[in-house]
Coordinates of C-alpha atoms and ligand atoms in Angstrom, one line a residue:
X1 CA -36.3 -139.3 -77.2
X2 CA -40.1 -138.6 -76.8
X3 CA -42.2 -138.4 -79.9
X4 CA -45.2 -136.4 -80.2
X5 CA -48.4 -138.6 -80.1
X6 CA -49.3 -137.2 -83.8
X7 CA -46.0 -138.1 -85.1
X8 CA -46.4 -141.7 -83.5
X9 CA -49.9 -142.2 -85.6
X10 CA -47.9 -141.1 -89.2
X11 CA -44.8 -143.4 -88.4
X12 CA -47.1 -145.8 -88.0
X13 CA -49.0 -145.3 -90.7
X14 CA -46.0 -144.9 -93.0
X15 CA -44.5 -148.1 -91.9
X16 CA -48.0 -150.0 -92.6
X17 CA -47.8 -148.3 -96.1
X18 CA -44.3 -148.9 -96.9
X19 CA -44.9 -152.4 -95.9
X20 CA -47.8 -152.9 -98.1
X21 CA -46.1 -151.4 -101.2
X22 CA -42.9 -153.8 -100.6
X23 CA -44.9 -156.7 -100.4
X24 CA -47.1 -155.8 -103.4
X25 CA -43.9 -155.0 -105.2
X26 CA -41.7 -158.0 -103.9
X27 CA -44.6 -160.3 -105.0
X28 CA -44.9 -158.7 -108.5
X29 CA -41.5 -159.0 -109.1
X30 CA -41.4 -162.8 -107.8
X31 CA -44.4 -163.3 -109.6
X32 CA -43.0 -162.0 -113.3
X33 CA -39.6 -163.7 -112.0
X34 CA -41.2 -166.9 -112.1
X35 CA -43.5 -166.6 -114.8
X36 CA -40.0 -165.5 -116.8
X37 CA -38.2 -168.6 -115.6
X38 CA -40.9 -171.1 -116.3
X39 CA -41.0 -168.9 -120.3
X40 CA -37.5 -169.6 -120.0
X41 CA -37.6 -173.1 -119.8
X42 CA -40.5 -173.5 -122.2
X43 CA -38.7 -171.6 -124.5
X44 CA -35.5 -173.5 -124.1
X45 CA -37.6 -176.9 -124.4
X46 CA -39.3 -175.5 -127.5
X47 CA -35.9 -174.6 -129.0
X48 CA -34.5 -178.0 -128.5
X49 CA -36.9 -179.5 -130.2
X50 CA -37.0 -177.2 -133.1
X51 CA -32.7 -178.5 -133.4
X52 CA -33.8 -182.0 -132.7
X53 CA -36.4 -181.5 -135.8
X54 CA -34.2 -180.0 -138.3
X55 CA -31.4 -182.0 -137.6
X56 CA -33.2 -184.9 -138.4
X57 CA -34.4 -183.3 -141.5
X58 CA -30.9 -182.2 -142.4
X59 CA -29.8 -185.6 -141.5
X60 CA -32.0 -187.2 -144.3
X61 CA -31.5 -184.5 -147.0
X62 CA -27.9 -185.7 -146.7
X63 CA -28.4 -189.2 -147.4
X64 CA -31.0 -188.9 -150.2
X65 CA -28.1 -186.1 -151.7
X66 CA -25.1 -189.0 -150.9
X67 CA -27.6 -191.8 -152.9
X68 CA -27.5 -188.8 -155.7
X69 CA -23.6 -188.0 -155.6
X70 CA -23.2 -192.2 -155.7
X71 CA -25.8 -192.8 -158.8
X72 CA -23.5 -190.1 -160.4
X73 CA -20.7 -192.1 -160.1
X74 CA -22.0 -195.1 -160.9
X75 CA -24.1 -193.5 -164.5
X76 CA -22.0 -193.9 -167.4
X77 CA -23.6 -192.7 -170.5
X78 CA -20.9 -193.4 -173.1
X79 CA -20.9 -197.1 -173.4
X80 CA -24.8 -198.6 -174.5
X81 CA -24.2 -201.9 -174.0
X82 CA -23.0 -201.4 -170.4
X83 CA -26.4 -199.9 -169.4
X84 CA -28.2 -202.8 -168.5
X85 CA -26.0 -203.8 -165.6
X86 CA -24.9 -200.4 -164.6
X87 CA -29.2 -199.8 -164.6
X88 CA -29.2 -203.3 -162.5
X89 CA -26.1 -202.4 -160.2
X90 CA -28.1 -198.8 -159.3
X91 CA -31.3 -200.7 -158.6
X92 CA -29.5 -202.9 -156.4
X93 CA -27.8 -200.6 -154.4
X94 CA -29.2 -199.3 -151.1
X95 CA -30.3 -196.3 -153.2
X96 CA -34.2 -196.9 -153.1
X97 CA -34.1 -196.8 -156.8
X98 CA -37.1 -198.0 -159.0
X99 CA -36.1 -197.7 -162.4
X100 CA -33.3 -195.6 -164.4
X101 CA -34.4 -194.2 -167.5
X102 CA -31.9 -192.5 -169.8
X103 CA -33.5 -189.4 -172.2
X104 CA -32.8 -188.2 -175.4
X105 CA -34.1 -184.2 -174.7
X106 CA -35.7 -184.6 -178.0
X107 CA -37.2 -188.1 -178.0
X108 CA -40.1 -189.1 -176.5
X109 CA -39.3 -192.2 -176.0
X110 CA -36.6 -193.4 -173.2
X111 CA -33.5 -194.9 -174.9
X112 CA -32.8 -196.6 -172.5
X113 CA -35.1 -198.9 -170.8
X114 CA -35.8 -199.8 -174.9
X115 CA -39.4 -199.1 -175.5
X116 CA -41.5 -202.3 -175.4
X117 CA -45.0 -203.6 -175.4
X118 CA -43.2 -204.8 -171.5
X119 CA -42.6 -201.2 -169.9
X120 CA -45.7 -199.4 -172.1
X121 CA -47.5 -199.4 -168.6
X122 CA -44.6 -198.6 -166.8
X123 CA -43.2 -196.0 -169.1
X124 CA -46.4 -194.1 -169.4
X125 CA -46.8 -193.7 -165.3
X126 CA -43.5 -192.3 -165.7
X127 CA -44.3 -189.6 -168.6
X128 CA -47.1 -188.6 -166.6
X129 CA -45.4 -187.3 -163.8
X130 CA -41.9 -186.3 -165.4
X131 CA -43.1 -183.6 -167.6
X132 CA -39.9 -182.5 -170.1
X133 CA -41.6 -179.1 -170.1
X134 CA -41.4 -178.8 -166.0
X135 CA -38.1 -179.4 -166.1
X136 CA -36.9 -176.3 -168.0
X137 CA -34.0 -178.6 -169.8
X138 CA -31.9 -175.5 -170.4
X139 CA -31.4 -174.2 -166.8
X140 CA -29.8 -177.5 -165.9
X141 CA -26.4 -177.8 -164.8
X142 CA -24.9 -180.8 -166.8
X143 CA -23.4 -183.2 -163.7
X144 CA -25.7 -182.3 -160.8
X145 CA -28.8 -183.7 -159.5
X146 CA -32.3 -182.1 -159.1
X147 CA -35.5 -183.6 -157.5
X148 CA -38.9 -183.7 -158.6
X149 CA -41.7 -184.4 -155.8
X150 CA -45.1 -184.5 -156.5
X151 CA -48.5 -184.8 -153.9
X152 CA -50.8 -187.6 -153.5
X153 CA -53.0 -187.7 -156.5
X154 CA -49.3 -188.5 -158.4
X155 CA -48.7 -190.8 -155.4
X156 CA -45.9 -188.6 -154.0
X157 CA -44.1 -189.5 -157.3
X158 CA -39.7 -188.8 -156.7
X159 CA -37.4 -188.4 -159.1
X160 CA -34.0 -187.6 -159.2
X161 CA -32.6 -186.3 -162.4
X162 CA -29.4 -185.1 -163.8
X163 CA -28.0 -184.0 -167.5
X164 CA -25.1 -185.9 -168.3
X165 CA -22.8 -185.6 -171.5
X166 CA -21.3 -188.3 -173.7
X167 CA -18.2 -188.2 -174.9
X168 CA -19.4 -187.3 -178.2
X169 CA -21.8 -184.7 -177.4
X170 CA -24.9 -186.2 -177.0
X171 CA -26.4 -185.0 -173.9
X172 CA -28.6 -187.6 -172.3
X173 CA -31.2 -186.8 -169.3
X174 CA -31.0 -189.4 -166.6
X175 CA -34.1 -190.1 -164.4
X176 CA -34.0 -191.9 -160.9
X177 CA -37.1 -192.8 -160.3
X178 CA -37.6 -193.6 -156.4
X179 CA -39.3 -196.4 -154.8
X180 CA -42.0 -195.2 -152.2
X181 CA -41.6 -197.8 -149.7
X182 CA -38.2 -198.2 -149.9
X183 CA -38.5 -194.2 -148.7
X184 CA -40.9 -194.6 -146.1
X185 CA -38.8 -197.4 -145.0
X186 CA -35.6 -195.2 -144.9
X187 CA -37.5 -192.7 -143.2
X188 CA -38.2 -195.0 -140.8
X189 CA -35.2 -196.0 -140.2
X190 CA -33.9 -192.7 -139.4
X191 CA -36.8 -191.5 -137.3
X192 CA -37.3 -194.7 -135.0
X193 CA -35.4 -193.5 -132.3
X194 CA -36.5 -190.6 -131.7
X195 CA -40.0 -192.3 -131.7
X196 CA -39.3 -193.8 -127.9
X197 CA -40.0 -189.8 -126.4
X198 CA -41.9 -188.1 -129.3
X199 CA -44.9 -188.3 -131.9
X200 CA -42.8 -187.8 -135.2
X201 CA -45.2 -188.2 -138.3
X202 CA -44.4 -186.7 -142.0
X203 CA -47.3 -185.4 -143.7
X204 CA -48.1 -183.6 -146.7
X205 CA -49.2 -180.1 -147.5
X206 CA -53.1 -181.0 -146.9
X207 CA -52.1 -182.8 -143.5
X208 CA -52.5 -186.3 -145.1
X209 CA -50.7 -188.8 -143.6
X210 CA -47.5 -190.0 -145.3
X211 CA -45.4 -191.7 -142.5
X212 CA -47.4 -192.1 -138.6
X213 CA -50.7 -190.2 -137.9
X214 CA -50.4 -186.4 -138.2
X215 CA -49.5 -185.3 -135.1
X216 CA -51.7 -182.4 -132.8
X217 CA -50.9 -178.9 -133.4
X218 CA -52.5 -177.5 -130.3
X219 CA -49.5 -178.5 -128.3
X220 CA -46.8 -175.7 -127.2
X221 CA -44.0 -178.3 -128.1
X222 CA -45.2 -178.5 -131.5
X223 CA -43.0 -178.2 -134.6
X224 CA -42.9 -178.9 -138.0
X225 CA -40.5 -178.1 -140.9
X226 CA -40.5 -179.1 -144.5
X227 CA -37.4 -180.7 -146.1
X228 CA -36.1 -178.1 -148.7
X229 CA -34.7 -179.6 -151.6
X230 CA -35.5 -183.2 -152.0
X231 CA -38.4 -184.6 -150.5
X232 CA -40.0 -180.9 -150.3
X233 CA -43.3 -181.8 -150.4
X234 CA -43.5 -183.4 -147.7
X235 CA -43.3 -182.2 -143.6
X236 CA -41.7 -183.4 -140.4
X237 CA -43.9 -182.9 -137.2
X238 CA -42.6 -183.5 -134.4
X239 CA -44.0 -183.3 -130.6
X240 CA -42.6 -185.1 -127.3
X241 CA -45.3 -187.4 -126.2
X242 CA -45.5 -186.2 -122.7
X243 CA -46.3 -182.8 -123.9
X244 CA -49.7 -182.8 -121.7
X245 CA -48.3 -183.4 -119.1
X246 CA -45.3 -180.7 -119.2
X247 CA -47.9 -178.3 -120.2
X248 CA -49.8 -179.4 -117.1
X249 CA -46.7 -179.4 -115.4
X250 CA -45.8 -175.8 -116.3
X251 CA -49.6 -175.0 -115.7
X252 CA -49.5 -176.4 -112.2
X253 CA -46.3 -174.7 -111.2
X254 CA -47.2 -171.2 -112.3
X255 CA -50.9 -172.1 -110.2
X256 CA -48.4 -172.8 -107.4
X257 CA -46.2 -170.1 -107.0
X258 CA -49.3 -168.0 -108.0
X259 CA -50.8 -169.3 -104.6
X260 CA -47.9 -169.0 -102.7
X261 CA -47.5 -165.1 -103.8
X262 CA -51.4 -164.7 -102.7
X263 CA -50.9 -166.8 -99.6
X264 CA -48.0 -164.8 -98.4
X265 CA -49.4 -161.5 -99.3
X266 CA -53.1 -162.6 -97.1
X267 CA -50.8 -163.6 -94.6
X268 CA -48.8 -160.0 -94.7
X269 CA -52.2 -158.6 -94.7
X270 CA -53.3 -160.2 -92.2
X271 CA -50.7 -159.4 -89.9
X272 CA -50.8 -155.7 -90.8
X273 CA -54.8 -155.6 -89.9
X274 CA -53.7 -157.4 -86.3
X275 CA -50.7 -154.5 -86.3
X276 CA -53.5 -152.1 -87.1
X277 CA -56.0 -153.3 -84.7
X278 CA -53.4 -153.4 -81.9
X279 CA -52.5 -150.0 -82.1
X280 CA -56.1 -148.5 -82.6
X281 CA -56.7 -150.2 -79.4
X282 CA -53.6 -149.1 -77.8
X283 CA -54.2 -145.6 -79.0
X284 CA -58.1 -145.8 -77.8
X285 CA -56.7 -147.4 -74.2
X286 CA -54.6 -144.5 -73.8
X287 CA -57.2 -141.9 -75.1
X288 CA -59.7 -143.8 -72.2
X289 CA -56.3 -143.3 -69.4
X290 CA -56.4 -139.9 -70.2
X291 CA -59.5 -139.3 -69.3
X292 CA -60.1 -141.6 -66.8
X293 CA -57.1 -139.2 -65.2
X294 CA -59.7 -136.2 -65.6
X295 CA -62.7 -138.0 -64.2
X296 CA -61.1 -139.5 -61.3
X297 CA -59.8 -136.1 -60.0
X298 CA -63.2 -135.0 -61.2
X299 CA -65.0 -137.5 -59.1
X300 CA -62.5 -136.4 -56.3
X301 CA -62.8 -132.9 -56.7
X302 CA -66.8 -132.4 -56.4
X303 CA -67.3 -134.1 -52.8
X304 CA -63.7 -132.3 -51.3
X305 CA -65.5 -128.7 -52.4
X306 CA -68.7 -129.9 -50.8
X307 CA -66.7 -131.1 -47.5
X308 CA -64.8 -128.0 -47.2
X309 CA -67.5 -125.7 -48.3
X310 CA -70.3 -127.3 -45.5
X311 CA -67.2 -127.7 -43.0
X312 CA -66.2 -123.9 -43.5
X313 CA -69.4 -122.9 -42.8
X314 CA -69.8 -125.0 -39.7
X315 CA -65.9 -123.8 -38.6
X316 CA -67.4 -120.5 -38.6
X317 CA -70.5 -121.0 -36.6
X318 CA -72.7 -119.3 -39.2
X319 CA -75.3 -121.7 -38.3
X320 CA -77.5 -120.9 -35.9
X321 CA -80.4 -124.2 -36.1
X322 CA -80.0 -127.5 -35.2
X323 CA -81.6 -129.3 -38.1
X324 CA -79.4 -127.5 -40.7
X325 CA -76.0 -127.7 -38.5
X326 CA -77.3 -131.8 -38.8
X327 CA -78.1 -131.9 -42.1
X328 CA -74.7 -130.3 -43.2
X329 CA -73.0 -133.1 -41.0
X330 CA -74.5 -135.6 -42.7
X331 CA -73.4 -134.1 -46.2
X332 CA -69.9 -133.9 -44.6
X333 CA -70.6 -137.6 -43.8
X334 CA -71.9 -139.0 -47.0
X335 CA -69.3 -137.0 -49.4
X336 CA -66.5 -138.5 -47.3
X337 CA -68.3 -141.4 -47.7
X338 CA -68.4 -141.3 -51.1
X339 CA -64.5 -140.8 -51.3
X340 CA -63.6 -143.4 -49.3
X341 CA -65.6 -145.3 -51.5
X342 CA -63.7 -144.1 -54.3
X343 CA -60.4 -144.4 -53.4
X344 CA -61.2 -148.3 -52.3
X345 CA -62.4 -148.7 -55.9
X346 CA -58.7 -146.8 -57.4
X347 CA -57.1 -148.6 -54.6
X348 CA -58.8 -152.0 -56.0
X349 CA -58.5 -151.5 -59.4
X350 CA -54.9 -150.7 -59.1
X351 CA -54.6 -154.2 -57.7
X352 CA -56.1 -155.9 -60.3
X353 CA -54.1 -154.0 -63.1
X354 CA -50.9 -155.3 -61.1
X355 CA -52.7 -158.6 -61.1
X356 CA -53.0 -158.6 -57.2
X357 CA -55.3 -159.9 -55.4
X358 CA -56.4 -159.9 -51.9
X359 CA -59.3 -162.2 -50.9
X360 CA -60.2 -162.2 -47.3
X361 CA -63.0 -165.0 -47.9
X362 CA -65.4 -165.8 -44.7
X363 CA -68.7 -167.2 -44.1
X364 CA -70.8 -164.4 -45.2
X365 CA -74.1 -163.2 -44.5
X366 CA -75.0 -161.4 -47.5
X367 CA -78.8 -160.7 -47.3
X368 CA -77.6 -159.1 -44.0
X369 CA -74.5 -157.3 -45.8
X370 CA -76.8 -156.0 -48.5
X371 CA -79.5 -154.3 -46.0
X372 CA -76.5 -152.8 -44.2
X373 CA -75.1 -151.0 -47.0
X374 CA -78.6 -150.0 -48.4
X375 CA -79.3 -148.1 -45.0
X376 CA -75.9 -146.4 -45.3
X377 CA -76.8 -145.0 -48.8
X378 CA -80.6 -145.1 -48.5
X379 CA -81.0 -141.5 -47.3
X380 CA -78.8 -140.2 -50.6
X381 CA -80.4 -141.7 -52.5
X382 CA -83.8 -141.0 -51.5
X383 CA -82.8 -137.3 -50.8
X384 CA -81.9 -137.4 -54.7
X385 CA -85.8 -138.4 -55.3
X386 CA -85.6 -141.7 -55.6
X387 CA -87.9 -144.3 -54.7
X388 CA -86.0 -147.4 -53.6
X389 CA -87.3 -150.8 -53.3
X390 CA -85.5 -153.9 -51.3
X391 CA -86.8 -157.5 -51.6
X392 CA -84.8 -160.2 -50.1
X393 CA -86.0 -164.2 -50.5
X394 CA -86.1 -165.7 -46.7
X395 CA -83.6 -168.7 -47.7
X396 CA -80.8 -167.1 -48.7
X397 CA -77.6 -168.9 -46.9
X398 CA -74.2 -167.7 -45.9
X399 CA -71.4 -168.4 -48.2
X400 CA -68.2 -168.2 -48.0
X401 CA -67.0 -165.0 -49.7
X402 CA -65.3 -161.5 -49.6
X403 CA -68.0 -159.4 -47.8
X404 CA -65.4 -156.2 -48.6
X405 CA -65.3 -157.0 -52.4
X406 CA -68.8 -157.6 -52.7
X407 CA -70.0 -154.8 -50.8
X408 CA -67.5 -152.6 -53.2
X409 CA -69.4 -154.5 -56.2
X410 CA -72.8 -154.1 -54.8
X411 CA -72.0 -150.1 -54.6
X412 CA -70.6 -149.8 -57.9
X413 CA -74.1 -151.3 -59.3
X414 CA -76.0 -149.2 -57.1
X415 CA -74.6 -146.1 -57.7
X416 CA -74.6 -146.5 -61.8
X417 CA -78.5 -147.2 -61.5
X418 CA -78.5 -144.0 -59.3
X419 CA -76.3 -141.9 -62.1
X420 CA -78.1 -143.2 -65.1
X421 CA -81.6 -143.5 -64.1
X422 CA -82.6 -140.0 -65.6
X423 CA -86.1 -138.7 -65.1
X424 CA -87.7 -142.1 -64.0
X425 CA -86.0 -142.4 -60.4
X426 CA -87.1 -145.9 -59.6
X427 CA -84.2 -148.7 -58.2
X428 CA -85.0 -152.1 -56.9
X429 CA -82.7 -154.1 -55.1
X430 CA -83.6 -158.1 -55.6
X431 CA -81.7 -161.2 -53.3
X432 CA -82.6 -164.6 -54.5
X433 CA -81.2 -168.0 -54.9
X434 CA -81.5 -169.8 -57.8
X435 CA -80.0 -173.2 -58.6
X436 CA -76.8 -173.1 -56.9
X437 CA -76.3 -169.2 -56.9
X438 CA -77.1 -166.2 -55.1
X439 CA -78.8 -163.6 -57.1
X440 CA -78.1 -160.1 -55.9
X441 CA -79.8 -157.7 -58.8
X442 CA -80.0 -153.8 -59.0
X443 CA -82.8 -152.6 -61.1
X444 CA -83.1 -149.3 -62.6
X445 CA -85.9 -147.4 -65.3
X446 CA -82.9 -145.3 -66.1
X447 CA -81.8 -144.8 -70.1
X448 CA -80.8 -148.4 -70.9
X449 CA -77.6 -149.3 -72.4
X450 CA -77.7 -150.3 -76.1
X451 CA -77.1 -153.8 -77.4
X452 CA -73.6 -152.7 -79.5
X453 CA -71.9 -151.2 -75.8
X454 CA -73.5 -154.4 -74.1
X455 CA -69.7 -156.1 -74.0
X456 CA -67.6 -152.9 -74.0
X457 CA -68.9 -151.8 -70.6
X458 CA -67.4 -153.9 -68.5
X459 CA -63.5 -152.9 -70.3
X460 CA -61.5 -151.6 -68.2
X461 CA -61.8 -147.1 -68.9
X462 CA -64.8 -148.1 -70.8
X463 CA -67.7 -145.1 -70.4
X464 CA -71.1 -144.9 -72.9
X465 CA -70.6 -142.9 -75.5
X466 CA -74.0 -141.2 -74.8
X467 CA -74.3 -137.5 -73.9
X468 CA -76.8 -138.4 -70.9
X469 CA -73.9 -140.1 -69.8
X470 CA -71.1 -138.2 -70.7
X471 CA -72.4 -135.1 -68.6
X472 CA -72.6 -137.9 -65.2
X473 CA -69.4 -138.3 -63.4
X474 CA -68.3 -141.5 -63.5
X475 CA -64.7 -142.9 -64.1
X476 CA -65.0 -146.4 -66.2
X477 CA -64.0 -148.6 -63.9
X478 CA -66.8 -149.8 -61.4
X479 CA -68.3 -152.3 -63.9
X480 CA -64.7 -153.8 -64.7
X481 CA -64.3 -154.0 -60.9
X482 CA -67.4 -155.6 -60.5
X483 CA -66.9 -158.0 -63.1
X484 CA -63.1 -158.7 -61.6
X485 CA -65.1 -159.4 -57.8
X486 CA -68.3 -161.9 -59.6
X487 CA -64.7 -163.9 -61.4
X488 CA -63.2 -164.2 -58.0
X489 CA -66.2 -165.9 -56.5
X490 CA -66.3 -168.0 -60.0
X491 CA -69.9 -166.0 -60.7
X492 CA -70.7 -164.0 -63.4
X493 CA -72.2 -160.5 -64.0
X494 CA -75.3 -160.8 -66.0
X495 CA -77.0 -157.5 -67.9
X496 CA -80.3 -157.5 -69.3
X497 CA -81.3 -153.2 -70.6
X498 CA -83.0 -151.7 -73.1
X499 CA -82.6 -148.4 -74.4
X500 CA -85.0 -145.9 -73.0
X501 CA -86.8 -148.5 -70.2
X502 CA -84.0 -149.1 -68.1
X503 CA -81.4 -151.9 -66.9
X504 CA -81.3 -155.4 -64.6
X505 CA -77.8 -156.0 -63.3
X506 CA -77.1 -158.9 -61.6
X507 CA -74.2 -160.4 -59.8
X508 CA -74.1 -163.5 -59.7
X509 CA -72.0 -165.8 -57.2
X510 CA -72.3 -169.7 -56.6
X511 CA -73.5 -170.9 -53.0
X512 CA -70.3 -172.3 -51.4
X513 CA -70.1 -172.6 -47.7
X514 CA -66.8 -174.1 -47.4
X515 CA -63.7 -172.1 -49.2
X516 CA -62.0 -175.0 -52.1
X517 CA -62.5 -172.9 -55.2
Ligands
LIG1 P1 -68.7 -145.2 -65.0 O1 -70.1 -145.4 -64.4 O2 -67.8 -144.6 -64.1 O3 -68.8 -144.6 -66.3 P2 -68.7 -148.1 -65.0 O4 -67.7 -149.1 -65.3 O5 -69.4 -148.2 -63.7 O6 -68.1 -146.7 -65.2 O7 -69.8 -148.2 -66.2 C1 -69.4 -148.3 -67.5 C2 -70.5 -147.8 -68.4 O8 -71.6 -148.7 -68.4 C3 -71.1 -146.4 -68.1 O9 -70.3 -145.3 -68.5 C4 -72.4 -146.5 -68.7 O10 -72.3 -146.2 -70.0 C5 -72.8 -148.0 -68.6 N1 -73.7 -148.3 -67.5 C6 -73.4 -148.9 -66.3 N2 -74.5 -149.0 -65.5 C7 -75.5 -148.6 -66.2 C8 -76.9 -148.4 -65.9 N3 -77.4 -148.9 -64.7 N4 -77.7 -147.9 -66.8 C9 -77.2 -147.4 -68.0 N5 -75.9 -147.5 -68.3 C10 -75.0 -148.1 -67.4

């Protein structure tokens, strides 16, 4: 199926911007994917160590309220005398007990220990910090425990209390008082494990530190939680101790996959500027074809009309003087010329697109070969008002090259100086030898060639851009061809122009009197 040439340009374009939006999608989607998947993972971090927390928290609450629900057992209010060693029994129980005193609501003295000059000190600590009127008396429960936790100034005073009833009645308060290290060394107990992969610290509600330096907040991983009924002024924190570097970690993969993403999406890019480039190129090669197609068969056309034109007249004996009957043979002559010389150029260049070549290298003369083909084109030239100019060092020697293929070069320079040399119709043909080369150079005044086309002329199709050489005939491929015949002598074509004064080209080819190259 043939597709239109338009069509080709808006598939093309289509595909270039369906690929783009993919890719941008594709990578946006990886992208959030990833950044999802790490959230996941933080979260799910996070979350363990929010359970870790409060199951530790939980795990104490449950042993300061087992101590409670065994002190109940072992309180027995109705017998006095027992007291003392029931009071020495709790206190020497894993229970982290300090002292049991048993209230009368209404006293305010403790009845049991037995107000003395001994516990004045002792007993007035207590008062200070186990308010009756805090306690609310008539909102208690008679049987079950309450706590009372107070902050530093009342050096984290804790108390558990509970109303209990005799069996006549009397309803006695009865006050655990809590020993703070014996705390701090249960806490410890229960926390030490966990201390081998986190920071776990228990401070209170002005971040002083109770148990361990109060950990950083700044971390992600942080948590902290209070313990709500006993010890409840008081706060677990809790933070793994490699949390810099898992931030870091999850930092420096999100940084990864971020450069990945923008690595493959340059790299798509990339590839869709070459893609781009390509087919401009492609598209501009076969824009040059097309008209190289129209300039050949222009270039063909204008000497056939000028053959058959002069020959019909001649055929028909309409001219009558000798001079004009010669000078029409000699247009005949140079426009065939001029073909033959045209269709050995096609003829070459079709070689050298197939990538054939046909050297027929000899000892050259080439000073010799240049005069030769001057004097053939000489009187065109000068008939077109041209002044020409031949200088020709005495030492140049014969090397071995293609005398065809660089007599086909040396025309193809000739005849661009005589097509863009404009008003100023001055061409000088230089020979020389320099170190190690032969120097043949064509010099025109013509319009110059700019700097920015410098490169470009010597592509294959390649013609100036320029009106003034737009309206010459010409079919952008004699400098290619030239350049192709300098390469196969291992030479060079050298240009030296400027716009407006005229151009110097020069082909260059390295003296070599044996063949071995
Ligand atoms: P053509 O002459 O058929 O266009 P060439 O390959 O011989 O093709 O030359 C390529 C282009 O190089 C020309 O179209 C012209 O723009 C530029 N050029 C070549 N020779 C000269 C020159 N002597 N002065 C100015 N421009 C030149």
């Amino acid at each position: 199926m043939k597709i239109p040439l338009a069509n080709n340009t808006l598939i093309i374009i289509a595909a270039i911007g369906l690929i783009v939006v993919s890719s941008a999608a594709l990578s946006f989607f990886s992208y959030h994917y990833t950044v999802g998947r790490e959230n996941v993972a933080e979260t799910t971090l996070t979350q363990s160590i929010i359970k870790l927390a409060l199951q530790n928290i939980d795990r104490l609450e449950q042993r300061i309220l087992d101590n409670d629900r065994i002190m109940a057992a072992m309180i027995d209010v109705n017998d006095p005398l027992n007291w003392p060693s029931m009071v020495e029994a709790i206190k020497d129980a894993d229970l982290n007990v300090e002292q049991v005193y048993l209230l009368r609501p209404e006293s305010n003295y403790p009845v049991f220990p037995q107000y003395s000059y001994e516990i004045r000190n002792q007993w007035g600590a207590f008062r200070k910090n186990f308010d009756l009127k805090e306690i609310e008396l008539e909102r208690l429960v008679p049987g079950q425990p309450y706590h009372l936790h107070k902050e530093k100034p009342n050096n984290y005073f804790f108390a558990t209390y509970m109303l209990r009833e005799g069996r006549d009645g009397s309803r006695y308060l009865v006050c655990f008082q809590m020993n703070f290290d014996k705390i701090i060394a249960m806490l410890d107990k229960y926390l030490r494990d966990l201390q081998d992969r986190f920071y776990v610290s228990i401070v209170d509600f002005e971040n002083n530190a109770v148990y361990n330096q109060p950990v950083s907040r700044s971390s992600t991983y942080f948590f902290e939680s209070r313990f709500p009924t006993t010890l409840y002024k008081w706060i677990l924190q809790i933070v793994p101790r490699n949390y810099a570097e898992l931030q870091l970690g999850v930092r420096n993969q999100r940084l990864t996959n971020l450069f990945f993403i923008t690595l493959s999406m340059l790299l798509i890019f990339i590839s869709l500027a070459f893609i781009y480039v390509g087919w401009q190129r492609d598209r501009q090669l076969r824009q040059m074809k097309e008209s190289f197609i129209s300039n050949v068969s222009h270039e063909l056309k204008t000497p056939l009309s000028l053959i058959r034109m002069f020959s019909e007249i001649l055929v028909l004996g309409k001219v009558n003087r000798d001079d004009k009957r010669l000078e029409y043979y000699r247009i005949i002559h140079n426009e065939s010329d001029r073909m033959s010389r045209l269709i050995d150029n096609l003829l070459d260049f079709a070689n050298l697109a197939q990538g054939i070549e046909y050297k027929h290298f000899e000892k050259t003369d080439i000073a010799r070969l240049v005069t030769k083909a001057m004097e053939a084109y000489r009187y065109e030239i000068q008939k077109q008002g041209f002044q020409l100019k031949m200088t020709a060092a005495s030492d140049i020697p014969e090397i071995f090259a293609d005398p065809n293929a660089i007599t086909m070069a040396f025309f193809n320079l000739l005849d661009n100086s005589v097509k863009y040399s404009g008003e100023r119709k001055y061409i000088e043909v230089r020979l020389e030898k320099t170190d190690g080369f032969l120097d043949l150079s064509v010099i025109d005044k013509g319009i110059g060639i700019s700097p920015s086309e410098r490169q470009k002329i010597f592509d294959k199709f390649y013609r100036g851009s320029e009106p003034a050489i737009r309206k010459v005939r010409g079919s952008g491929i004699g400098l290619a061809i030239t350049k192709h015949v300098a390469e196969i002598h291992g030479g060079e074509v050298l240009v030296h122009s400027e716009v407006g004064k005229g151009s110097e080209f020069t082909l260059r080819i390295p003296i070599r009197e044996a063949p071995g190259f």
